[in-house]
Tab-separated table of C-alpha atoms in Angstrom:
chain	number	residue	atom	x	y	z
A	1	MET	CA	0.097	0.038	0.029
A	2	ARG	CA	2.900	2.489	0.844
A	3	THR	CA	4.151	1.984	-2.617
A	4	TYR	CA	1.158	3.351	-4.193
A	5	LEU	CA	1.729	6.608	-2.122
A	6	GLY	CA	4.699	7.150	-4.358
A	7	VAL	CA	2.791	6.636	-7.407
A	8	ILE	CA	0.012	9.209	-6.603
A	9	ALA	CA	2.143	11.778	-4.706
A	10	GLY	CA	3.504	13.560	-7.861
A	11	PRO	CA	0.475	13.581	-9.785
A	12	PHE	CA	-1.274	15.012	-6.743
A	13	TYR	CA	1.184	17.721	-6.312
A	14	LEU	CA	1.322	18.648	-9.759
A	15	ILE	CA	-2.446	18.830	-10.363
A	16	VAL	CA	-3.128	20.850	-7.199
A	17	SER	CA	-0.323	23.430	-7.942
A	18	VAL	CA	-1.332	23.854	-11.548
A	19	ALA	CA	-4.861	24.332	-10.767
A	20	GLN	CA	-4.000	26.920	-8.293
A	21	GLY	CA	-1.703	28.693	-10.670
A	22	VAL	CA	-4.390	28.903	-13.167
A	23	LEU	CA	-7.234	30.006	-10.850
A	24	ARG	CA	-5.277	32.437	-8.589
A	25	GLU	CA	-5.490	35.960	-9.656
A	26	GLY	CA	-2.058	37.392	-10.374
A	27	PHE	CA	-0.137	34.127	-10.538
A	28	ASP	CA	2.365	33.791	-13.350
A	29	PHE	CA	3.906	30.515	-14.333
A	30	SER	CA	6.815	32.236	-15.902
A	31	ARG	CA	7.814	34.375	-13.079
A	32	HIS	CA	6.465	32.908	-9.902
A	33	PRO	CA	7.592	29.585	-8.214
A	34	TRP	CA	4.804	27.375	-6.901
A	35	SER	CA	5.682	27.759	-3.215
A	36	ALA	CA	4.420	31.256	-3.555
A	37	LEU	CA	0.897	29.939	-3.854
A	38	ALA	CA	0.967	29.490	-0.029
A	39	ASN	CA	0.589	33.176	0.212
A	40	GLY	CA	-2.682	35.076	-0.043
A	41	PRO	CA	-6.388	34.360	0.931
A	42	ASN	CA	-6.206	30.896	-0.493
A	43	GLY	CA	-2.555	30.169	0.599
A	44	TRP	CA	-3.832	27.388	2.939
A	45	ILE	CA	-4.358	24.986	-0.240
A	46	GLN	CA	-0.673	25.030	-1.215
A	47	THR	CA	0.224	24.805	2.429
A	48	ALA	CA	-1.992	21.516	2.533
A	49	ASN	CA	-0.615	20.429	-0.982
A	50	LEU	CA	2.974	20.607	0.314
A	51	ILE	CA	2.026	18.876	3.662
A	52	LEU	CA	0.066	16.172	2.219
A	53	THR	CA	2.489	15.494	-0.711
A	54	GLY	CA	5.434	15.177	2.017
A	55	LEU	CA	3.308	12.715	3.987
A	56	MET	CA	2.631	10.618	0.899
A	57	VAL	CA	6.496	10.627	-0.097
A	58	ALA	CA	7.503	9.771	3.465
A	59	GLY	CA	5.040	7.067	3.496
A	60	PHE	CA	6.410	5.782	0.322
A	61	ALA	CA	9.863	5.977	1.437
A	62	GLY	CA	8.937	3.350	4.101
A	63	SER	CA	8.602	0.691	1.206
A	64	LEU	CA	12.241	1.311	0.187
A	65	ASP	CA	15.451	0.265	1.731
A	66	GLY	CA	18.875	1.650	2.644
A	67	TRP	CA	20.010	5.038	1.406
A	68	THR	CA	17.065	5.337	-1.153
A	69	ARG	CA	14.570	5.281	1.883
A	70	ARG	CA	16.611	7.648	3.968
A	71	LEU	CA	16.867	10.162	1.196
A	72	ILE	CA	13.316	9.996	0.004
A	73	GLY	CA	12.089	10.145	3.347
A	74	ALA	CA	14.212	13.168	4.125
A	75	TYR	CA	12.630	14.721	1.100
A	76	GLY	CA	9.062	13.904	2.255
A	77	VAL	CA	9.903	15.547	5.482
A	78	SER	CA	11.248	18.491	3.884
A	79	LEU	CA	7.986	18.884	1.897
A	80	VAL	CA	6.019	18.969	5.220
A	81	GLY	CA	8.574	21.514	6.583
A	82	ALA	CA	8.206	23.611	3.442
A	83	GLY	CA	4.425	23.596	3.954
A	84	VAL	CA	4.592	24.469	7.661
A	85	LEU	CA	7.259	27.204	6.933
A	86	ARG	CA	5.474	29.308	4.406
A	87	ALA	CA	7.596	30.904	1.652
A	88	ASP	CA	7.753	34.572	1.317
A	89	PRO	CA	5.681	36.705	-1.126
A	90	VAL	CA	7.393	37.302	-4.397
A	91	PRO	CA	7.166	40.546	-6.719
A	92	GLY	CA	3.663	40.470	-8.247
A	93	PHE	CA	2.188	37.544	-6.154
A	94	PRO	CA	0.046	37.875	-4.286
A	95	PRO	CA	-1.262	40.793	-6.493
A	96	GLY	CA	0.032	44.087	-5.133
A	97	THR	CA	3.395	42.842	-3.750
A	98	THR	CA	6.194	45.073	-4.905
A	99	GLY	CA	9.223	43.969	-3.508
A	100	ALA	CA	10.778	40.775	-2.161
A	101	THR	CA	10.633	40.244	1.640
A	102	VAL	CA	12.519	38.152	3.652
A	103	SER	CA	11.182	36.640	6.917
A	104	TRP	CA	12.450	33.983	9.253
A	105	HIS	CA	9.963	31.467	7.889
A	106	GLY	CA	10.776	32.297	4.290
A	107	MET	CA	14.417	31.849	5.053
A	108	LEU	CA	13.670	28.420	6.807
A	109	HIS	CA	11.321	27.430	4.029
A	110	LEU	CA	14.218	27.796	1.538
A	111	ALA	CA	16.745	25.962	3.738
A	112	VAL	CA	14.364	23.003	4.429
A	113	GLY	CA	13.462	22.954	0.814
A	114	GLY	CA	17.076	23.028	-0.220
A	115	ILE	CA	18.199	20.175	2.079
A	116	GLY	CA	15.254	18.213	0.603
A	117	PHE	CA	16.087	18.831	-2.914
A	118	LEU	CA	19.609	17.769	-2.323
A	119	CYS	CA	18.366	14.505	-0.762
A	120	LEU	CA	16.151	13.981	-3.701
A	121	VAL	CA	19.153	14.718	-6.254
A	122	ALA	CA	21.145	12.128	-4.177
A	123	ALA	CA	18.284	9.653	-4.288
A	124	CYS	CA	18.255	9.827	-8.070
A	125	LEU	CA	21.983	9.068	-8.174
A	126	VAL	CA	21.826	6.161	-5.632
A	127	VAL	CA	18.838	4.616	-7.438
A	128	GLY	CA	20.692	5.154	-10.785
A	129	ARG	CA	23.671	3.265	-9.509
A	130	ARG	CA	21.480	0.392	-8.453
A	131	SER	CA	19.713	0.279	-11.545
A	132	ALA	CA	20.272	-0.915	-15.233
A	133	GLY	CA	19.391	0.167	-18.683
A	134	GLY	CA	16.895	2.916	-19.316
A	135	PHE	CA	15.786	3.599	-15.837
A	136	ARG	CA	19.465	4.009	-14.930
A	137	ALA	CA	19.954	6.710	-17.491
A	138	PHE	CA	16.474	8.307	-16.561
A	139	SER	CA	17.644	8.349	-12.935
A	140	TYR	CA	21.030	9.919	-13.645
A	141	LEU	CA	19.388	12.486	-16.081
A	142	THR	CA	16.606	13.366	-13.460
A	143	GLY	CA	19.147	14.050	-10.724
A	144	VAL	CA	21.422	16.322	-13.114
A	145	VAL	CA	18.402	18.323	-14.436
A	146	PHE	CA	16.825	18.701	-11.161
A	147	LEU	CA	20.071	19.960	-9.456
A	148	ALA	CA	20.739	22.350	-12.199
A	149	GLY	CA	17.018	23.628	-12.025
A	150	PHE	CA	17.357	24.005	-8.216
A	151	ALA	CA	20.734	25.775	-8.655
A	152	GLY	CA	19.194	28.122	-11.195
A	153	ILE	CA	16.015	29.069	-8.900
A	154	ALA	CA	18.234	29.385	-6.033
A	155	SER	CA	20.188	32.137	-7.757
A	156	GLY	CA	16.867	34.307	-7.479
A	157	SER	CA	16.567	34.808	-11.029
A	158	THR	CA	12.743	34.862	-12.347
A	159	ALA	CA	14.051	33.810	-15.861
A	160	LEU	CA	14.833	30.292	-14.398
A	161	VAL	CA	11.425	29.602	-12.954
A	162	VAL	CA	10.212	27.799	-16.178
A	163	PRO	CA	13.398	25.563	-16.365
A	164	PHE	CA	13.050	24.765	-12.591
A	165	THR	CA	9.340	23.960	-13.161
A	166	VAL	CA	10.151	21.478	-16.023
A	167	ALA	CA	12.800	19.943	-13.464
A	168	VAL	CA	10.104	19.593	-10.948
A	169	VAL	CA	7.664	17.898	-13.478
A	170	LEU	CA	10.653	15.681	-14.457
A	171	VAL	CA	11.459	14.569	-10.762
A	172	TRP	CA	7.871	13.681	-10.007
A	173	ALA	CA	7.763	11.649	-13.033
A	174	TRP	CA	10.880	10.033	-11.932
A	175	LEU	CA	9.424	9.374	-8.423
A	176	SER	CA	6.203	7.906	-9.690
A	177	THR	CA	8.061	5.609	-12.070
A	178	LEU	CA	10.275	4.459	-9.361
A	179	ALA	CA	7.202	3.567	-7.449
A	180	LEU	CA	5.443	1.882	-10.416
A	181	ARG	CA	8.578	-0.117	-10.817
A	182	ARG	CA	8.122	-1.454	-7.194
A	183	VAL	CA	4.412	-2.013	-7.647
A	184	THR	CA	4.958	-4.234	-10.782
A	185	ARG	CA	7.630	-6.417	-8.933
A	186	GLU	CA	5.402	-6.655	-5.771
A	187	GLY	CA	2.305	-7.529	-7.609
């Protein structure tokens, strides 16, 4: 049962985030990171999205072993932390926000998220090392692309929001594929 949590966590996160981005006034996919959706009147939806997705990922990690379990589990916990520690508003979102603000919870959101992202990159590399064929290449490629996307978004450049978003979609596809591979082996 835990393995199925890994299958649905990514699609759940992506659907909820994209739906909010489309429906929330002022949100611009080309300039605003999805964490910014935790701000404003309906920010609780993205907060719940991060927390629920993190719990699903942590639950899935329990079906894994060794370093893969630890690293993916740490990523799940970091998602919960990123949900609890709201990201700061960004210029233009919520509407009327003019300048970037820095708060203690925003800084901790970035720190917790950064640790989780690095754990997820490491998990991609560990799984790649233990895999063969196409999934090995997919794991390595995902780890490298996600690390590059994270480095880009960490620079603070709004021009790199779209490449980071592509990396996020890729890493969720990888995590769901990892879980599906386990489901087919178990079932």
